[in-house]
């Protein structure tokens, strides 16, 4: 039954037992302009260290021509208390359709 009038309520997304959902909001201030002609088009890539490798978890939207972005997309992940969960935040210039950080951006 999927009728709201019959008392059915959709279930939240499934989570691993013992985990809590954490939502991260990201902003940056004063990103460098490496290109003198245009401002950066920043994007943030969130990676989590799992099974001896860095795995992409989430990424923000690309904000055009902005050196102090406040991203509206919320980065969500499962958090386990008392367990080490290393995170990396890669801020890169998504100019020219780049989908991942390069060494020069």
PDB file of C-alpha atoms in Angstrom:
ATOM      1  CA  UNK A   1       0.000   0.000   0.000  1.00  0.00           C
ATOM      2  CA  UNK A   2       1.393   3.379  -0.946  1.00  0.00           C
ATOM      3  CA  UNK A   3      -1.648   5.518  -0.188  1.00  0.00           C
ATOM      4  CA  UNK A   4      -0.888   8.265   2.393  1.00  0.00           C
ATOM      5  CA  UNK A   5      -4.528   8.280   3.453  1.00  0.00           C
ATOM      6  CA  UNK A   6      -4.207   4.637   4.537  1.00  0.00           C
ATOM      7  CA  UNK A   7      -1.393   5.539   6.977  1.00  0.00           C
ATOM      8  CA  UNK A   8       1.536   4.455   4.826  1.00  0.00           C
ATOM      9  CA  UNK A   9       4.617   6.602   5.220  1.00  0.00           C
ATOM     10  CA  UNK A  10       7.713   6.161   3.012  1.00  0.00           C
ATOM     11  CA  UNK A  11      10.716   4.752   4.852  1.00  0.00           C
ATOM     12  CA  UNK A  12      13.953   6.757   5.101  1.00  0.00           C
ATOM     13  CA  UNK A  13      16.973   5.511   3.132  1.00  0.00           C
ATOM     14  CA  UNK A  14      18.490   2.375   4.605  1.00  0.00           C
ATOM     15  CA  UNK A  15      21.582   2.828   6.747  1.00  0.00           C
ATOM     16  CA  UNK A  16      24.152   0.510   8.224  1.00  0.00           C
ATOM     17  CA  UNK A  17      23.378  -0.637  11.773  1.00  0.00           C
ATOM     18  CA  UNK A  18      25.085   1.610  14.317  1.00  0.00           C
ATOM     19  CA  UNK A  19      25.619   4.494  11.898  1.00  0.00           C
ATOM     20  CA  UNK A  20      24.329   8.030  12.103  1.00  0.00           C
ATOM     21  CA  UNK A  21      23.667  10.226   9.090  1.00  0.00           C
ATOM     22  CA  UNK A  22      25.887  13.302   9.048  1.00  0.00           C
ATOM     23  CA  UNK A  23      25.294  16.235   6.729  1.00  0.00           C
ATOM     24  CA  UNK A  24      28.192  18.558   5.890  1.00  0.00           C
ATOM     25  CA  UNK A  25      27.783  22.034   4.434  1.00  0.00           C
ATOM     26  CA  UNK A  26      30.830  23.452   2.677  1.00  0.00           C
ATOM     27  CA  UNK A  27      31.994  26.968   1.897  1.00  0.00           C
ATOM     28  CA  UNK A  28      35.350  28.450   0.894  1.00  0.00           C
ATOM     29  CA  UNK A  29      36.824  31.907   1.292  1.00  0.00           C
ATOM     30  CA  UNK A  30      39.294  33.661  -0.983  1.00  0.00           C
ATOM     31  CA  UNK A  31      40.138  30.933  -3.482  1.00  0.00           C
ATOM     32  CA  UNK A  32      43.096  31.830  -5.677  1.00  0.00           C
ATOM     33  CA  UNK A  33      42.588  33.079  -9.228  1.00  0.00           C
ATOM     34  CA  UNK A  34      45.147  31.095 -11.216  1.00  0.00           C
ATOM     35  CA  UNK A  35      43.777  32.369 -14.502  1.00  0.00           C
ATOM     36  CA  UNK A  36      44.001  36.150 -14.866  1.00  0.00           C
ATOM     37  CA  UNK A  37      41.109  36.285 -17.345  1.00  0.00           C
ATOM     38  CA  UNK A  38      38.399  34.446 -15.397  1.00  0.00           C
ATOM     39  CA  UNK A  39      37.418  33.661 -11.828  1.00  0.00           C
ATOM     40  CA  UNK A  40      37.459  30.021 -10.647  1.00  0.00           C
ATOM     41  CA  UNK A  41      34.517  27.638 -11.094  1.00  0.00           C
ATOM     42  CA  UNK A  42      34.919  25.743  -7.797  1.00  0.00           C
ATOM     43  CA  UNK A  43      33.644  22.297  -6.909  1.00  0.00           C
ATOM     44  CA  UNK A  44      34.381  20.243  -3.776  1.00  0.00           C
ATOM     45  CA  UNK A  45      34.952  16.501  -3.908  1.00  0.00           C
ATOM     46  CA  UNK A  46      34.579  14.539  -0.636  1.00  0.00           C
ATOM     47  CA  UNK A  47      36.572  11.306  -0.265  1.00  0.00           C
ATOM     48  CA  UNK A  48      36.539   8.741   2.539  1.00  0.00           C
ATOM     49  CA  UNK A  49      39.402   6.337   3.314  1.00  0.00           C
ATOM     50  CA  UNK A  50      37.951   2.840   3.220  1.00  0.00           C
ATOM     51  CA  UNK A  51      39.478  -0.582   2.545  1.00  0.00           C
ATOM     52  CA  UNK A  52      42.967   0.945   2.157  1.00  0.00           C
ATOM     53  CA  UNK A  53      41.948   3.370  -0.601  1.00  0.00           C
ATOM     54  CA  UNK A  54      40.328   6.785  -1.033  1.00  0.00           C
ATOM     55  CA  UNK A  55      36.766   6.508  -2.322  1.00  0.00           C
ATOM     56  CA  UNK A  56      34.654   9.386  -3.620  1.00  0.00           C
ATOM     57  CA  UNK A  57      31.556   9.781  -1.459  1.00  0.00           C
ATOM     58  CA  UNK A  58      29.923  13.017  -2.640  1.00  0.00           C
ATOM     59  CA  UNK A  59      30.600  16.236  -4.520  1.00  0.00           C
ATOM     60  CA  UNK A  60      29.097  19.683  -4.559  1.00  0.00           C
ATOM     61  CA  UNK A  61      27.692  21.549  -7.511  1.00  0.00           C
ATOM     62  CA  UNK A  62      29.971  23.763  -9.627  1.00  0.00           C
ATOM     63  CA  UNK A  63      29.606  27.472  -8.900  1.00  0.00           C
ATOM     64  CA  UNK A  64      30.580  29.676 -11.829  1.00  0.00           C
ATOM     65  CA  UNK A  65      32.960  32.634 -11.418  1.00  0.00           C
ATOM     66  CA  UNK A  66      33.141  32.568  -7.631  1.00  0.00           C
ATOM     67  CA  UNK A  67      36.211  32.917  -5.396  1.00  0.00           C
ATOM     68  CA  UNK A  68      34.265  32.634  -2.096  1.00  0.00           C
ATOM     69  CA  UNK A  69      31.617  29.967  -2.766  1.00  0.00           C
ATOM     70  CA  UNK A  70      28.893  28.821  -0.390  1.00  0.00           C
ATOM     71  CA  UNK A  71      27.704  25.510  -1.814  1.00  0.00           C
ATOM     72  CA  UNK A  72      24.020  24.663  -1.505  1.00  0.00           C
ATOM     73  CA  UNK A  73      24.420  20.907  -1.975  1.00  0.00           C
ATOM     74  CA  UNK A  74      24.689  19.081   1.340  1.00  0.00           C
ATOM     75  CA  UNK A  75      27.320  16.330   1.527  1.00  0.00           C
ATOM     76  CA  UNK A  76      25.840  13.380   3.436  1.00  0.00           C
ATOM     77  CA  UNK A  77      27.590  10.305   4.788  1.00  0.00           C
ATOM     78  CA  UNK A  78      27.253   7.621   7.417  1.00  0.00           C
ATOM     79  CA  UNK A  79      29.189   8.276  10.623  1.00  0.00           C
ATOM     80  CA  UNK A  80      30.211   5.625  13.142  1.00  0.00           C
ATOM     81  CA  UNK A  81      30.977   6.916  16.654  1.00  0.00           C
ATOM     82  CA  UNK A  82      34.345   5.933  18.120  1.00  0.00           C
ATOM     83  CA  UNK A  83      35.583   4.813  14.703  1.00  0.00           C
ATOM     84  CA  UNK A  84      38.289   6.644  12.771  1.00  0.00           C
ATOM     85  CA  UNK A  85      36.965   7.820   9.388  1.00  0.00           C
ATOM     86  CA  UNK A  86      39.550   9.949   7.546  1.00  0.00           C
ATOM     87  CA  UNK A  87      38.051  12.423   5.057  1.00  0.00           C
ATOM     88  CA  UNK A  88      39.589  14.456   2.242  1.00  0.00           C
ATOM     89  CA  UNK A  89      38.049  17.571   0.738  1.00  0.00           C
ATOM     90  CA  UNK A  90      39.383  18.376  -2.730  1.00  0.00           C
ATOM     91  CA  UNK A  91      38.554  21.877  -3.933  1.00  0.00           C
ATOM     92  CA  UNK A  92      39.180  22.211  -7.647  1.00  0.00           C
ATOM     93  CA  UNK A  93      38.452  24.482 -10.577  1.00  0.00           C
ATOM     94  CA  UNK A  94      35.896  22.744 -12.790  1.00  0.00           C
ATOM     95  CA  UNK A  95      36.692  25.045 -15.697  1.00  0.00           C
ATOM     96  CA  UNK A  96      36.304  23.552 -19.190  1.00  0.00           C
ATOM     97  CA  UNK A  97      34.158  20.687 -17.896  1.00  0.00           C
ATOM     98  CA  UNK A  98      36.792  19.136 -15.607  1.00  0.00           C
ATOM     99  CA  UNK A  99      35.177  16.434 -13.458  1.00  0.00           C
ATOM    100  CA  UNK A 100      38.080  15.799 -11.064  1.00  0.00           C
ATOM    101  CA  UNK A 101      41.042  17.695  -9.610  1.00  0.00           C
ATOM    102  CA  UNK A 102      44.221  17.978 -11.635  1.00  0.00           C
ATOM    103  CA  UNK A 103      47.653  18.713 -10.214  1.00  0.00           C
ATOM    104  CA  UNK A 104      47.631  22.255 -11.610  1.00  0.00           C
ATOM    105  CA  UNK A 105      44.212  23.367 -10.290  1.00  0.00           C
TER     106      UNK A 105
END
